[in-house]
Amino acid sequence: MPPVAAVAPVLVLEHATKSFGPVRALEDGSIELYPGEVHALVGENGAGKSTLVKILAGVYQLTSGRLLVDGAAVALGNPAAARQAGIAVIYQEPTLFPDLTVAENVFMGRHPLRSGRRVDIRAMREQVARVFEGLGVRLEPARLARGLSVADQQIVEIAKALSLEARVIVMDEPTAALSAYEVDRLFRVVERLRASGAAVLFISHRLEEVFAICQRVTVMRDGRQVLARLLEGLGPDDLVKAMVGRDIVLRGEETRRAGGDVVLSVERLAREGVFADISLQVRAGEIVALAGLVGAGRSEVARAVFGIDRYDAGSVVLHGRPLPKGSPTAAMGAGVGLVPEDRRQLGLVMPFSIEGNVALASLARLRRRGLVRRRAERAFAADWAVRLQMKFGRLSDPVATLSGGNQQKVVLAKWLSRRPALLIVDEPTRGIDVRTKAEVHRLLIELASEGVAVLMISSELPEVMHLADRVLVMREGRMVAEMDRREVSEETIVAAATGQLQRLGA
Amino acid sequence: MSGAMGAINATVPPAAPSGPDARRLVDVVLRARELGIVAALAALVIVTTALEPRFLDSQNIEFILSNTTIFAFLAVGEAMVVISRNVDLSVGSVLGLSAYLSSNLFTQVHGIPVPLVFLVGLAIGLVCGVLNGAVVAIGRVPSLVVTLASLYIIRGVDVWVVGGGQVVANNLPSSFLSIGTSSIGPVPVMALGVGAVVAVASYYMKKFRSGRELYAIGSNPDAAVLAGLRTGRRVFVAFAVSGAIAGLAGVLWAADYGTIDSTAGTNYELQVVAAVVVGGVAIFGGSGTIAGAALGALLLESINTALYVLGVSPFWDSAIAGFLLIVAIALDKGISTRLTGALRKRNLQYGT
């Protein structure tokens, strides 16, 4: 099917920017969507794709720039306005009403009515059945939405978009949670949408899918559009290069040498439906990065190692001794620390003071006759605050008042004060400003040189390149590549994470 | 058809048309809760009557129905609120305040028409409900906290207004008191009226957009916002209706009991919530029916009476009500787990 050309675009986003306070999530977001076309939007994590989607969905408002629908500038103040403008967004995990029927999910808020303004249940079900028929899917309109597979939930959302006569359908990583068969069916549905003249914006990390169903592509990097053209004539490696694109970042001091004893040894770890066959080792004094796309199962592996989640098979060995399953207490006792990805939810007790949070994992040491001594707690925290160069008003201030970077330092201090043998850090610098980021990096390197084994999960390639002695890449719950410091490059990491490794011959 | 489809068809016998089958399953499950209550009620009646035939005396039936009436009425408004994933704990206090203020009108304004008194009761309840709804919907404060506060505030106002006084039956016109006592056969007139309200409200929740939207809001509040529903407004109206019903129930209560002091309706809120949950309305909203909630009230009252008739210590009343509550919640959880499982399996079978 040749892509339609010489048609006016149905939707144009021009030089869109979006700031959250001082943070720029989108620097220069531009995209043109044509009717009858499937348009791929690709980019690394944090390239600004999600922000762009939320702008189209009416969830975020533009800081500057223009959005044109059918050539006319529109302002989407809320999701309802976006729908009014003919834009529908299908999220990776749709939000349906589990207690209501499929048909009612499609028509909620705009049920067809019959005499006396009563809801016309039969007409509603017939219309939905017709939409499903048109999409070529078998789904019973009268059944409850509860228990629908993610794939079917997406179909319900698509049916909703069609019944709203949406002309732009945005699919935000729809295939991430689908089986191969379900992806197949979704592609058939997308093809029908395209054939009927809709513009489909398709976001995926899987480049083979992009080449399978899209005609045009927009690549984003660091919040900017860096490439926008027809896919014809492009190969996966062109996209990878455009996605990564930046100069290779300087590595950490080359003098740092890893090679102490094995501290952590994970053998064939598996958790059904989440990850499988994960083996890795981390030595004393070594920083090992776990790279991969968001959702590849990296954090889940970390949680299983630390004992937050159970695992179904495999073993975790620390210093030659197996760690019991599912016991964070045992892991802590054996000298493991975990700095979680979501520090606000999991790493800190937000209303507690700085000193209270720092001391939280060391209460046993600060306690006398069962009571925690305030003064000891403060002295303890003050010591760490100085060592990590935290910036704060008073140690008794709640951590909620600190900046993201300083909050992260509090979490780090909490674990460092236990003198861990193994520190697992999950996205240690997410949402932290550049200067503090550098300080956290320095801290991690320092720790490693003191002989701590560091396992770092990071989606930021420069960070991985900068810090890691070895890089392990996960994709869809499996380990797909292990690279030494010498052979690692941003291109090979991205290629491995997106399943293009063989193509690049790495 | 792709290869995968073929593979699925090969392992499973050719799928029968899934339409009517799936519909039947859904219908059965949706009705299961009400059917369960009816079955429990039937079992109760049969067992109790076997042990003590007086249980089915028309006098006793009238007693049960008239005691159920107020609770079933309150359950209508409460069910709407609970379906929207909220709770209204102030209904007992609203009933008390309205009962005193409205019946006291008869002592202050001689010859005041009865319908006007009902209107005053309705207005008192409406004001309370509107205040509750406004704080919940506009202030976005959890309804549990808001209505717990108004439970105490409104009761406080009631105690302050009533002081040590009370309204007694001698001060009330017989035309008013007859509302509480007249009956057609063994069925009190009040029960008939409330039955009609239950029927209308059930139909409304089932057939009208605003009713359906309350279910949607309770089922998934985030999705409701994304679907463009005006959730605040709907929840506000549900609280207003619940308040108005509690106000009217106060007037009925006054007509029924004839003696009104500042303790009228104390603890009713808990019994009403219990009735709603026992009646199959999910405590976290989204499912259940108003008819079910009213049946829940009837079941709880019948149990009370059965225990009394059988000469069991009244201590067991509340213990059994609590036990039923646990059963209802366990059933709720069990049904939704089972249902999810069954529907998942269906997906696999038909390979949709």
PDB file of C-alpha atoms in Angstrom, chain B residues 235-343:
ATOM      1  CA  VAL B 235     -21.572  12.690  43.332  1.00  0.00           C
ATOM      2  CA  PHE B 236     -22.948  15.972  44.614  1.00  0.00           C
ATOM      3  CA  VAL B 237     -26.432  15.048  43.423  1.00  0.00           C
ATOM      4  CA  ALA B 238     -26.174  11.598  45.006  1.00  0.00           C
ATOM      5  CA  PHE B 239     -25.430  13.186  48.383  1.00  0.00           C
ATOM      6  CA  ALA B 240     -28.241  15.703  47.924  1.00  0.00           C
ATOM      7  CA  VAL B 241     -30.689  12.878  47.191  1.00  0.00           C
ATOM      8  CA  SER B 242     -29.443  10.859  50.151  1.00  0.00           C
ATOM      9  CA  GLY B 243     -29.902  13.903  52.388  1.00  0.00           C
ATOM     10  CA  ALA B 244     -33.370  14.656  51.029  1.00  0.00           C
ATOM     11  CA  ILE B 245     -34.433  11.063  51.582  1.00  0.00           C
ATOM     12  CA  ALA B 246     -33.092  11.128  55.142  1.00  0.00           C
ATOM     13  CA  GLY B 247     -35.083  14.335  55.700  1.00  0.00           C
ATOM     14  CA  LEU B 248     -38.290  12.748  54.440  1.00  0.00           C
ATOM     15  CA  ALA B 249     -37.509   9.620  56.439  1.00  0.00           C
ATOM     16  CA  GLY B 250     -37.362  11.834  59.526  1.00  0.00           C
ATOM     17  CA  VAL B 251     -40.955  12.950  58.990  1.00  0.00           C
ATOM     18  CA  LEU B 252     -42.047   9.345  58.436  1.00  0.00           C
ATOM     19  CA  TRP B 253     -40.198   8.349  61.573  1.00  0.00           C
ATOM     20  CA  ALA B 254     -42.074  11.002  63.542  1.00  0.00           C
ATOM     21  CA  ALA B 255     -45.401   9.793  62.171  1.00  0.00           C
ATOM     22  CA  ASP B 256     -44.474   6.207  62.980  1.00  0.00           C
ATOM     23  CA  TYR B 257     -43.168   6.625  66.539  1.00  0.00           C
ATOM     24  CA  GLY B 258     -45.071   9.702  67.701  1.00  0.00           C
ATOM     25  CA  THR B 259     -42.530  10.566  70.405  1.00  0.00           C
ATOM     26  CA  ILE B 260     -39.506  12.481  69.203  1.00  0.00           C
ATOM     27  CA  ASP B 261     -36.534  13.588  71.266  1.00  0.00           C
ATOM     28  CA  SER B 262     -32.929  14.321  70.395  1.00  0.00           C
ATOM     29  CA  THR B 263     -31.941  10.656  70.144  1.00  0.00           C
ATOM     30  CA  ALA B 264     -34.154   9.829  67.136  1.00  0.00           C
ATOM     31  CA  GLY B 265     -32.239   7.905  64.482  1.00  0.00           C
ATOM     32  CA  THR B 266     -29.098   7.375  66.556  1.00  0.00           C
ATOM     33  CA  ASN B 267     -26.872   4.704  64.996  1.00  0.00           C
ATOM     34  CA  TYR B 268     -29.175   4.326  62.006  1.00  0.00           C
ATOM     35  CA  GLU B 269     -26.321   5.144  59.629  1.00  0.00           C
ATOM     36  CA  LEU B 270     -24.488   1.954  60.493  1.00  0.00           C
ATOM     37  CA  GLN B 271     -27.584  -0.196  60.074  1.00  0.00           C
ATOM     38  CA  VAL B 272     -28.283   1.428  56.726  1.00  0.00           C
ATOM     39  CA  VAL B 273     -24.756   0.895  55.441  1.00  0.00           C
ATOM     40  CA  ALA B 274     -24.977  -2.691  56.681  1.00  0.00           C
ATOM     41  CA  ALA B 275     -28.259  -3.187  54.815  1.00  0.00           C
ATOM     42  CA  VAL B 276     -26.792  -1.735  51.630  1.00  0.00           C
ATOM     43  CA  VAL B 277     -23.739  -3.975  51.750  1.00  0.00           C
ATOM     44  CA  VAL B 278     -25.677  -7.087  52.779  1.00  0.00           C
ATOM     45  CA  GLY B 279     -27.984  -6.219  49.880  1.00  0.00           C
ATOM     46  CA  GLY B 280     -25.163  -6.694  47.416  1.00  0.00           C
ATOM     47  CA  VAL B 281     -23.921  -3.163  46.764  1.00  0.00           C
ATOM     48  CA  ALA B 282     -20.128  -3.341  46.572  1.00  0.00           C
ATOM     49  CA  ILE B 283     -18.685  -1.203  49.366  1.00  0.00           C
ATOM     50  CA  PHE B 284     -16.145   0.221  46.882  1.00  0.00           C
ATOM     51  CA  GLY B 285     -18.838   1.125  44.427  1.00  0.00           C
ATOM     52  CA  GLY B 286     -19.625   0.261  40.844  1.00  0.00           C
ATOM     53  CA  SER B 287     -22.085  -2.563  41.310  1.00  0.00           C
ATOM     54  CA  GLY B 288     -25.229  -3.588  43.128  1.00  0.00           C
ATOM     55  CA  THR B 289     -28.801  -2.380  42.921  1.00  0.00           C
ATOM     56  CA  ILE B 290     -31.154  -0.259  44.954  1.00  0.00           C
ATOM     57  CA  ALA B 291     -33.700  -3.071  45.085  1.00  0.00           C
ATOM     58  CA  GLY B 292     -30.954  -5.264  46.520  1.00  0.00           C
ATOM     59  CA  ALA B 293     -30.158  -2.676  49.172  1.00  0.00           C
ATOM     60  CA  ALA B 294     -33.830  -2.500  50.190  1.00  0.00           C
ATOM     61  CA  LEU B 295     -33.962  -6.298  50.343  1.00  0.00           C
ATOM     62  CA  GLY B 296     -30.867  -6.157  52.543  1.00  0.00           C
ATOM     63  CA  ALA B 297     -32.765  -3.947  54.972  1.00  0.00           C
ATOM     64  CA  LEU B 298     -35.694  -6.381  54.917  1.00  0.00           C
ATOM     65  CA  LEU B 299     -33.393  -9.336  55.587  1.00  0.00           C
ATOM     66  CA  LEU B 300     -31.693  -7.705  58.563  1.00  0.00           C
ATOM     67  CA  GLU B 301     -35.044  -6.682  60.065  1.00  0.00           C
ATOM     68  CA  SER B 302     -36.520 -10.141  59.512  1.00  0.00           C
ATOM     69  CA  ILE B 303     -33.591 -11.698  61.329  1.00  0.00           C
ATOM     70  CA  ASN B 304     -34.070  -9.355  64.260  1.00  0.00           C
ATOM     71  CA  THR B 305     -37.725 -10.252  64.458  1.00  0.00           C
ATOM     72  CA  ALA B 306     -37.096 -13.961  64.007  1.00  0.00           C
ATOM     73  CA  LEU B 307     -34.652 -13.938  66.899  1.00  0.00           C
ATOM     74  CA  TYR B 308     -37.174 -12.090  69.011  1.00  0.00           C
ATOM     75  CA  VAL B 309     -39.978 -14.475  68.114  1.00  0.00           C
ATOM     76  CA  LEU B 310     -37.750 -17.451  68.848  1.00  0.00           C
ATOM     77  CA  GLY B 311     -36.845 -15.959  72.207  1.00  0.00           C
ATOM     78  CA  VAL B 312     -33.145 -15.622  71.442  1.00  0.00           C
ATOM     79  CA  SER B 313     -31.295 -12.996  73.426  1.00  0.00           C
ATOM     80  CA  PRO B 314     -31.253  -9.647  71.616  1.00  0.00           C
ATOM     81  CA  PHE B 315     -27.494  -9.736  72.055  1.00  0.00           C
ATOM     82  CA  TRP B 316     -27.389 -11.920  68.963  1.00  0.00           C
ATOM     83  CA  ASP B 317     -29.048  -9.246  66.815  1.00  0.00           C
ATOM     84  CA  SER B 318     -25.957  -7.248  66.247  1.00  0.00           C
ATOM     85  CA  ALA B 319     -23.648 -10.248  66.233  1.00  0.00           C
ATOM     86  CA  ILE B 320     -25.652 -11.770  63.392  1.00  0.00           C
ATOM     87  CA  ALA B 321     -25.839  -8.492  61.513  1.00  0.00           C
ATOM     88  CA  GLY B 322     -22.056  -8.284  61.746  1.00  0.00           C
ATOM     89  CA  PHE B 323     -21.678 -11.862  60.630  1.00  0.00           C
ATOM     90  CA  LEU B 324     -23.913 -11.220  57.600  1.00  0.00           C
ATOM     91  CA  LEU B 325     -21.809  -8.214  56.735  1.00  0.00           C
ATOM     92  CA  ILE B 326     -18.700 -10.376  56.642  1.00  0.00           C
ATOM     93  CA  VAL B 327     -20.545 -12.953  54.539  1.00  0.00           C
ATOM     94  CA  ALA B 328     -21.679 -10.247  52.125  1.00  0.00           C
ATOM     95  CA  ILE B 329     -18.201  -8.842  51.720  1.00  0.00           C
ATOM     96  CA  ALA B 330     -16.679 -12.301  51.343  1.00  0.00           C
ATOM     97  CA  LEU B 331     -19.310 -13.133  48.719  1.00  0.00           C
ATOM     98  CA  ASP B 332     -18.585  -9.882  46.971  1.00  0.00           C
ATOM     99  CA  LYS B 333     -14.889 -10.627  46.826  1.00  0.00           C
ATOM    100  CA  GLY B 334     -15.508 -14.262  45.905  1.00  0.00           C
ATOM    101  CA  ILE B 335     -17.957 -13.420  43.153  1.00  0.00           C
ATOM    102  CA  SER B 336     -15.720 -10.837  41.552  1.00  0.00           C
ATOM    103  CA  THR B 337     -12.698 -13.145  41.687  1.00  0.00           C
ATOM    104  CA  ARG B 338     -14.661 -16.026  40.248  1.00  0.00           C
ATOM    105  CA  LEU B 339     -16.233 -13.819  37.634  1.00  0.00           C
ATOM    106  CA  THR B 340     -12.885 -12.441  36.555  1.00  0.00           C
ATOM    107  CA  GLY B 341     -11.532 -15.958  36.318  1.00  0.00           C
ATOM    108  CA  ALA B 342     -14.519 -17.264  34.386  1.00  0.00           C
ATOM    109  CA  LEU B 343     -14.434 -14.388  31.939  1.00  0.00           C
TER     110      LEU B 343
END
